[in-house]
């Protein structure tokens, strides 16, 4: 039994565990790894933008909104893609008549409404001339449809649009 004690004490004297750089895992220093995803994100956005504009031109705003919300650049590290995607969604949102917002919100799935709520909050953070009133309407209708859970999910999610 004394042989086990010696083994154990020898093992705890090792300094191998000290080779881990804990500062590497500090959130403030965290950087997403990039592996060519930017060009993929740009290609996805370009095809989504083309589809959305086609639907807008045919006056299919519900379809345009669904297309704009599809495959959002949540994981993207390129702020330019996120900004362009936000602009596209905001463009679609501002085209709706106030009377059509309720039925449109009702036609979207809960996951789409959470993504839409992320865009609404981004719109609050980056207001344009006439966007706040429109975004408040969308916020009200989304909250009425899925409850405050959507707000909580958007607020605690670190992945932004």
Short mmCIF file of N, CA, C and O in Angstrom, two decimals, residues 45-116:
data_model
loop_
_atom_site.label_atom_id
_atom_site.label_comp_id
_atom_site.label_asym_id
_atom_site.label_seq_id
_atom_site.Cartn_x
_atom_site.Cartn_y
_atom_site.Cartn_z
N UNK A 45 -25.22 34.98 -49.48
CA UNK A 45 -25.95 36.24 -49.42
C UNK A 45 -26.37 36.69 -50.80
O UNK A 45 -27.49 37.13 -51.02
N UNK A 46 -25.47 36.58 -51.75
CA UNK A 46 -25.76 37.03 -53.11
C UNK A 46 -26.96 36.28 -53.70
O UNK A 46 -27.85 36.90 -54.29
N UNK A 47 -27.00 34.97 -53.51
CA UNK A 47 -28.14 34.22 -54.06
C UNK A 47 -29.42 34.54 -53.29
O UNK A 47 -30.49 34.63 -53.88
N UNK A 48 -29.30 34.75 -51.97
CA UNK A 48 -30.48 35.11 -51.17
C UNK A 48 -30.99 36.49 -51.58
O UNK A 48 -32.19 36.70 -51.73
N UNK A 49 -30.08 37.42 -51.82
CA UNK A 49 -30.45 38.77 -52.24
C UNK A 49 -31.18 38.75 -53.58
O UNK A 49 -32.21 39.42 -53.75
N UNK A 50 -30.69 37.96 -54.51
CA UNK A 50 -31.33 37.84 -55.83
C UNK A 50 -32.74 37.30 -55.69
O UNK A 50 -33.68 37.82 -56.30
N UNK A 51 -32.90 36.27 -54.87
CA UNK A 51 -34.21 35.65 -54.66
C UNK A 51 -35.18 36.65 -54.02
O UNK A 51 -36.33 36.78 -54.44
N UNK A 52 -34.71 37.38 -53.00
CA UNK A 52 -35.56 38.34 -52.29
C UNK A 52 -36.01 39.45 -53.24
O UNK A 52 -37.19 39.81 -53.28
N UNK A 53 -35.09 39.98 -54.03
CA UNK A 53 -35.44 41.07 -54.96
C UNK A 53 -36.44 40.60 -56.01
O UNK A 53 -37.35 41.34 -56.40
N UNK A 54 -36.28 39.36 -56.46
CA UNK A 54 -37.22 38.79 -57.43
C UNK A 54 -38.63 38.72 -56.81
O UNK A 54 -39.62 39.06 -57.44
N UNK A 55 -38.71 38.27 -55.56
CA UNK A 55 -39.99 38.15 -54.87
C UNK A 55 -40.61 39.53 -54.58
O UNK A 55 -41.82 39.70 -54.67
N UNK A 56 -39.77 40.50 -54.26
CA UNK A 56 -40.27 41.87 -54.05
C UNK A 56 -40.87 42.41 -55.35
O UNK A 56 -41.94 43.03 -55.35
N UNK A 57 -40.17 42.17 -56.45
CA UNK A 57 -40.65 42.66 -57.74
C UNK A 57 -41.97 42.03 -58.17
O UNK A 57 -42.72 42.63 -58.93
N UNK A 58 -42.26 40.83 -57.66
CA UNK A 58 -43.53 40.18 -57.98
C UNK A 58 -44.56 40.45 -56.87
O UNK A 58 -45.60 39.79 -56.81
N UNK A 59 -44.26 41.38 -55.98
CA UNK A 59 -45.13 41.79 -54.86
C UNK A 59 -45.44 40.66 -53.88
O UNK A 59 -46.46 40.68 -53.21
N UNK A 60 -44.55 39.70 -53.80
CA UNK A 60 -44.70 38.60 -52.84
C UNK A 60 -43.84 38.93 -51.61
O UNK A 60 -42.76 38.39 -51.44
N UNK A 61 -44.34 39.82 -50.75
CA UNK A 61 -43.56 40.27 -49.61
C UNK A 61 -43.38 39.18 -48.56
O UNK A 61 -42.32 39.08 -47.95
N UNK A 62 -44.41 38.35 -48.35
CA UNK A 62 -44.27 37.24 -47.38
C UNK A 62 -43.16 36.29 -47.83
O UNK A 62 -42.33 35.87 -47.02
N UNK A 63 -43.15 35.97 -49.10
CA UNK A 63 -42.10 35.10 -49.64
C UNK A 63 -40.74 35.77 -49.56
O UNK A 63 -39.73 35.11 -49.25
N UNK A 64 -40.71 37.07 -49.81
CA UNK A 64 -39.44 37.81 -49.74
C UNK A 64 -38.89 37.81 -48.31
O UNK A 64 -37.69 37.63 -48.10
N UNK A 65 -39.78 37.98 -47.34
CA UNK A 65 -39.34 37.98 -45.94
C UNK A 65 -38.83 36.59 -45.55
O UNK A 65 -37.77 36.47 -44.93
N UNK A 66 -39.56 35.56 -45.92
CA UNK A 66 -39.13 34.19 -45.62
C UNK A 66 -37.77 33.90 -46.25
O UNK A 66 -36.89 33.31 -45.62
N UNK A 67 -37.57 34.36 -47.49
CA UNK A 67 -36.29 34.15 -48.18
C UNK A 67 -35.18 34.95 -47.51
O UNK A 67 -34.04 34.47 -47.37
N UNK A 68 -35.49 36.18 -47.07
CA UNK A 68 -34.48 37.02 -46.42
C UNK A 68 -34.05 36.44 -45.07
O UNK A 68 -32.91 36.59 -44.65
N UNK A 69 -34.98 35.75 -44.39
CA UNK A 69 -34.67 35.17 -43.08
C UNK A 69 -33.99 33.80 -43.19
O UNK A 69 -33.41 33.32 -42.22
N UNK A 70 -34.06 33.21 -44.38
CA UNK A 70 -33.49 31.87 -44.58
C UNK A 70 -31.96 31.94 -44.51
O UNK A 70 -31.35 32.80 -45.10
N UNK A 71 -31.39 31.02 -43.76
CA UNK A 71 -29.93 30.90 -43.65
C UNK A 71 -29.26 32.23 -43.30
O UNK A 71 -28.42 32.73 -44.04
N UNK A 72 -29.61 32.82 -42.14
CA UNK A 72 -29.01 34.11 -41.76
C UNK A 72 -27.52 33.97 -41.46
O UNK A 72 -27.07 32.87 -41.11
N UNK A 73 -26.76 35.05 -41.60
CA UNK A 73 -25.30 34.97 -41.40
C UNK A 73 -24.90 35.00 -39.92
O UNK A 73 -24.03 35.75 -39.51
N UNK A 74 -25.57 34.18 -39.11
CA UNK A 74 -25.32 34.18 -37.67
C UNK A 74 -23.89 33.77 -37.35
O UNK A 74 -23.23 34.35 -36.51
N UNK A 75 -23.37 32.77 -38.04
CA UNK A 75 -22.02 32.29 -37.77
C UNK A 75 -20.95 33.05 -38.52
O UNK A 75 -19.76 32.78 -38.36
N UNK A 76 -21.33 33.99 -39.33
CA UNK A 76 -20.37 34.72 -40.15
C UNK A 76 -19.50 35.64 -39.31
O UNK A 76 -19.96 36.25 -38.35
N UNK A 77 -18.23 35.74 -39.68
CA UNK A 77 -17.32 36.66 -38.99
C UNK A 77 -17.15 37.95 -39.79
O UNK A 77 -16.47 38.86 -39.35
N UNK A 78 -17.79 38.00 -40.96
CA UNK A 78 -17.67 39.18 -41.82
C UNK A 78 -18.78 40.18 -41.49
O UNK A 78 -19.95 39.95 -41.81
N UNK A 79 -18.44 41.30 -40.85
CA UNK A 79 -19.47 42.27 -40.48
C UNK A 79 -20.16 42.89 -41.70
O UNK A 79 -21.30 43.32 -41.62
N UNK A 80 -19.47 42.91 -42.84
CA UNK A 80 -20.04 43.48 -44.06
C UNK A 80 -21.22 42.63 -44.54
O UNK A 80 -22.26 43.16 -44.93
N UNK A 81 -21.07 41.31 -44.49
CA UNK A 81 -22.15 40.39 -44.89
C UNK A 81 -23.33 40.55 -43.94
O UNK A 81 -24.48 40.60 -44.37
N UNK A 82 -23.04 40.63 -42.64
CA UNK A 82 -24.12 40.80 -41.65
C UNK A 82 -24.86 42.11 -41.89
O UNK A 82 -26.08 42.17 -41.80
N UNK A 83 -24.12 43.16 -42.19
CA UNK A 83 -24.72 44.46 -42.44
C UNK A 83 -25.59 44.45 -43.69
O UNK A 83 -26.70 44.99 -43.69
N UNK A 84 -25.10 43.84 -44.75
CA UNK A 84 -25.88 43.76 -45.99
C UNK A 84 -27.13 42.92 -45.78
O UNK A 84 -28.20 43.25 -46.29
N UNK A 85 -27.00 41.85 -45.02
CA UNK A 85 -28.15 40.98 -44.75
C UNK A 85 -29.19 41.72 -43.92
O UNK A 85 -30.40 41.62 -44.18
N UNK A 86 -28.74 42.49 -42.94
CA UNK A 86 -29.65 43.30 -42.13
C UNK A 86 -30.37 44.32 -43.01
O UNK A 86 -31.58 44.50 -42.91
N UNK A 87 -29.63 44.96 -43.91
CA UNK A 87 -30.23 45.94 -44.82
C UNK A 87 -31.31 45.31 -45.70
O UNK A 87 -32.35 45.92 -45.94
N UNK A 88 -31.05 44.09 -46.13
CA UNK A 88 -32.02 43.38 -46.97
C UNK A 88 -33.30 43.08 -46.19
O UNK A 88 -34.40 43.34 -46.68
N UNK A 89 -33.16 42.58 -44.97
CA UNK A 89 -34.34 42.27 -44.14
C UNK A 89 -35.09 43.55 -43.82
O UNK A 89 -36.33 43.60 -43.92
N UNK A 90 -34.37 44.60 -43.46
CA UNK A 90 -35.02 45.87 -43.14
C UNK A 90 -35.78 46.43 -44.33
O UNK A 90 -36.89 46.95 -44.20
N UNK A 91 -35.20 46.29 -45.52
CA UNK A 91 -35.86 46.75 -46.74
C UNK A 91 -37.20 46.03 -46.92
O UNK A 91 -38.22 46.65 -47.23
N UNK A 92 -37.20 44.71 -46.68
CA UNK A 92 -38.44 43.94 -46.82
C UNK A 92 -39.44 44.37 -45.74
O UNK A 92 -40.62 44.59 -46.04
N UNK A 93 -38.99 44.50 -44.50
CA UNK A 93 -39.89 44.86 -43.40
C UNK A 93 -40.58 46.20 -43.63
O UNK A 93 -41.75 46.37 -43.32
N UNK A 94 -39.84 47.16 -44.17
CA UNK A 94 -40.40 48.50 -44.37
C UNK A 94 -41.40 48.56 -45.53
O UNK A 94 -42.14 49.53 -45.65
N UNK A 95 -41.44 47.54 -46.35
CA UNK A 95 -42.38 47.51 -47.48
C UNK A 95 -43.78 47.03 -47.08
O UNK A 95 -44.73 47.23 -47.82
N UNK A 96 -43.88 46.37 -45.94
CA UNK A 96 -45.17 45.84 -45.50
C UNK A 96 -46.11 46.96 -45.05
O UNK A 96 -45.67 47.92 -44.42
N UNK A 97 -47.39 46.79 -45.35
CA UNK A 97 -48.40 47.68 -44.79
C UNK A 97 -48.63 47.21 -43.36
O UNK A 97 -48.56 46.02 -43.07
N UNK A 98 -48.94 48.14 -42.48
CA UNK A 98 -49.11 47.80 -41.07
C UNK A 98 -50.19 46.72 -40.88
O UNK A 98 -50.07 45.85 -40.02
N UNK A 99 -51.22 46.76 -41.70
CA UNK A 99 -52.32 45.79 -41.58
C UNK A 99 -51.88 44.36 -41.93
O UNK A 99 -52.52 43.40 -41.51
N UNK A 100 -50.79 44.22 -42.70
CA UNK A 100 -50.34 42.89 -43.13
C UNK A 100 -49.34 42.25 -42.18
O UNK A 100 -48.99 41.07 -42.33
N UNK A 101 -48.85 43.00 -41.19
CA UNK A 101 -47.80 42.49 -40.30
C UNK A 101 -48.29 41.29 -39.50
O UNK A 101 -47.61 40.27 -39.42
N UNK A 102 -49.49 41.39 -38.93
CA UNK A 102 -50.03 40.32 -38.09
C UNK A 102 -50.12 38.99 -38.84
O UNK A 102 -49.66 37.96 -38.36
N UNK A 103 -50.69 39.01 -40.03
CA UNK A 103 -50.84 37.76 -40.79
C UNK A 103 -49.48 37.21 -41.23
O UNK A 103 -49.28 36.00 -41.30
N UNK A 104 -48.55 38.10 -41.52
CA UNK A 104 -47.21 37.66 -41.93
C UNK A 104 -46.50 36.98 -40.77
O UNK A 104 -45.91 35.91 -40.93
N UNK A 105 -46.58 37.58 -39.58
CA UNK A 105 -45.97 36.98 -38.39
C UNK A 105 -46.59 35.61 -38.14
O UNK A 105 -45.89 34.65 -37.82
N UNK A 106 -47.89 35.51 -38.32
CA UNK A 106 -48.59 34.23 -38.12
C UNK A 106 -48.17 33.16 -39.10
O UNK A 106 -48.30 31.96 -38.82
N UNK A 107 -47.64 33.56 -40.26
CA UNK A 107 -47.25 32.58 -41.27
C UNK A 107 -45.81 32.07 -41.09
O UNK A 107 -45.40 31.15 -41.79
N UNK A 108 -45.07 32.67 -40.16
CA UNK A 108 -43.67 32.27 -39.96
C UNK A 108 -43.53 31.26 -38.83
O UNK A 108 -44.30 31.29 -37.86
N UNK A 109 -42.55 30.39 -38.93
CA UNK A 109 -42.25 29.40 -37.88
C UNK A 109 -41.58 30.12 -36.70
O UNK A 109 -41.02 31.22 -36.87
N UNK A 110 -41.60 29.50 -35.53
CA UNK A 110 -41.01 30.10 -34.34
C UNK A 110 -39.52 30.43 -34.52
O UNK A 110 -39.05 31.47 -34.07
N UNK A 111 -38.78 29.54 -35.21
CA UNK A 111 -37.35 29.78 -35.43
C UNK A 111 -37.16 31.02 -36.31
O UNK A 111 -36.25 31.82 -36.08
N UNK A 112 -38.01 31.15 -37.31
CA UNK A 112 -37.93 32.33 -38.20
C UNK A 112 -38.27 33.59 -37.42
O UNK A 112 -37.65 34.64 -37.62
N UNK A 113 -39.22 33.49 -36.50
CA UNK A 113 -39.60 34.66 -35.69
C UNK A 113 -38.46 35.06 -34.75
O UNK A 113 -38.24 36.25 -34.52
N UNK A 114 -37.72 34.09 -34.23
CA UNK A 114 -36.56 34.41 -33.39
C UNK A 114 -35.49 35.13 -34.21
O UNK A 114 -34.89 36.11 -33.75
N UNK A 115 -35.25 34.66 -35.43
CA UNK A 115 -34.28 35.33 -36.30
C UNK A 115 -34.77 36.75 -36.64
O UNK A 115 -34.01 37.71 -36.59
N UNK A 116 -36.06 36.85 -36.93
CA UNK A 116 -36.64 38.16 -37.23
C UNK A 116 -36.50 39.10 -36.04
O UNK A 116 -36.17 40.27 -36.20
#
